[in-house]
Amino acid sequence: MVDLRSTPHRWRPVLGLLLLAPLVGEYLLGNTPVTDFGSLPLYLPLYGCGALLIREVARRTGHGWPTMLLLGAAYGLWEEGPVDQMLWNPRYGGFDFGLTYAGTHVPFLGTSVALLQDVVSMHMIWSICVPIALVEAFRRDRQRPWLGRVGLAITALVLAAGSAGLAAIQYAANGHFMASAWQWTVGLVLIGGLILAAFLVPRVPKRQGESAAPSPWLAGCAAFALTSAYWVGQAVLRDRVSDWVLVIGWLALAAIAVAVGISWSHCRGWGAQHRAAVAVGALLTYVWVGFTHASDMGVSLSTALIGNIIFGTGALVLAAAALRSASSTDHAANSTQPAA
């Protein structure tokens, strides 16, 4: 039997994921303007290697999406905690995070609950899991690792080096800010807890129920609606309701997403098209969010629009291609099943 990892084709999804993670996590969001495309090499070791390492470790150990979601949350806390210390720095990047998130600051945690939710949401969903799902949509070997042991070790080393490099850059750029020992302790405990939980998820064979799965379009629309609701709440309600109302709203959205995701993914007929549609739904949320977020980051309107058009168009093309490839995968799988 041919080992797919020993063929040149294995590098296509690897390189695709390395590039897609920072392009979605930074550029499609509008967090980094199109004029700063030179920063991509700085993001590749973090976003790219982070997503690749999470995907490879989960697939290599026989785990699936629950594990990747939890590891994605841990990655978010790692990048915004120990690496750039945004979770703890009240004046990070020149923005008044202390004032913005003062309403939900918890002294015991050393940070804000709302900020923790924002960090987990953006990195877990868009920096890690959406890129993984989109790249896997083009592969029929999605449950198999793409890297050997050497490649896995190199990925981990590059991620560590990239984290150290960004930490040094941010330390110098943010007035040599250093969080307290207690903040570091709480942050590392949270990260460690998420990693532990990720691998405590039981590896049980998926059993499909009697109910038929919804159409992929409905799954995608649900993902778009839930992820868009999060961003609409941030934009419309932040200055109109208590910050704790938004925290509760976030928990409600998360509970709905988990409940619906578990229920639908165990339905008869759930397959590659549904997984791709969920990823595309979340991806399209970033397409519209990017049109406003770039301006919020102080980017000029013209630059923001150019970046939105370029990356938004790319996202739409990628979404269409991923859905088409996933459809082919499902058709191939159905054609190989014996007739009843």
Coordinates of N, CA and C in Angstrom, one line a residue, residues 70-71 73-74 189-199:
L70 N -10.7 22.5 20.9 CA -10.1 22.8 22.2 C -8.6 23.2 22.1
L71 N -7.9 22.6 21.2 CA -6.5 23.0 20.9 C -6.4 24.3 20.3
A73 N -8.5 26.7 20.9 CA -8.8 27.7 22.0 C -7.5 27.9 22.8
A74 N -6.8 26.8 23.0 CA -5.5 26.8 23.8 C -4.5 27.7 23.0
V189 N -2.2 27.8 33.3 CA -3.1 26.8 33.8 C -4.3 26.6 32.9
L190 N -4.8 27.8 32.4 CA -5.9 27.7 31.5 C -5.5 27.0 30.2
I191 N -4.3 27.3 29.7 CA -3.8 26.7 28.4 C -3.6 25.2 28.7
G192 N -3.0 24.9 29.8 CA -2.8 23.5 30.1 C -4.1 22.7 30.3
G193 N -5.1 23.3 30.9 CA -6.4 22.7 31.1 C -7.1 22.4 29.7
L194 N -7.0 23.3 28.8 CA -7.6 23.1 27.5 C -6.9 22.0 26.7
I195 N -5.6 22.0 26.8 CA -4.8 20.9 26.1 C -5.2 19.5 26.7
L196 N -5.2 19.5 28.1 CA -5.6 18.2 28.7 C -7.0 17.8 28.3
A197 N -7.9 18.7 28.3 CA -9.3 18.4 28.0 C -9.4 17.9 26.5
A198 N -8.5 18.5 25.7 CA -8.5 18.1 24.2 C -8.2 16.6 24.1
F199 N -7.3 16.1 24.9 CA -6.9 14.7 24.7 C -7.7 13.8 25.6

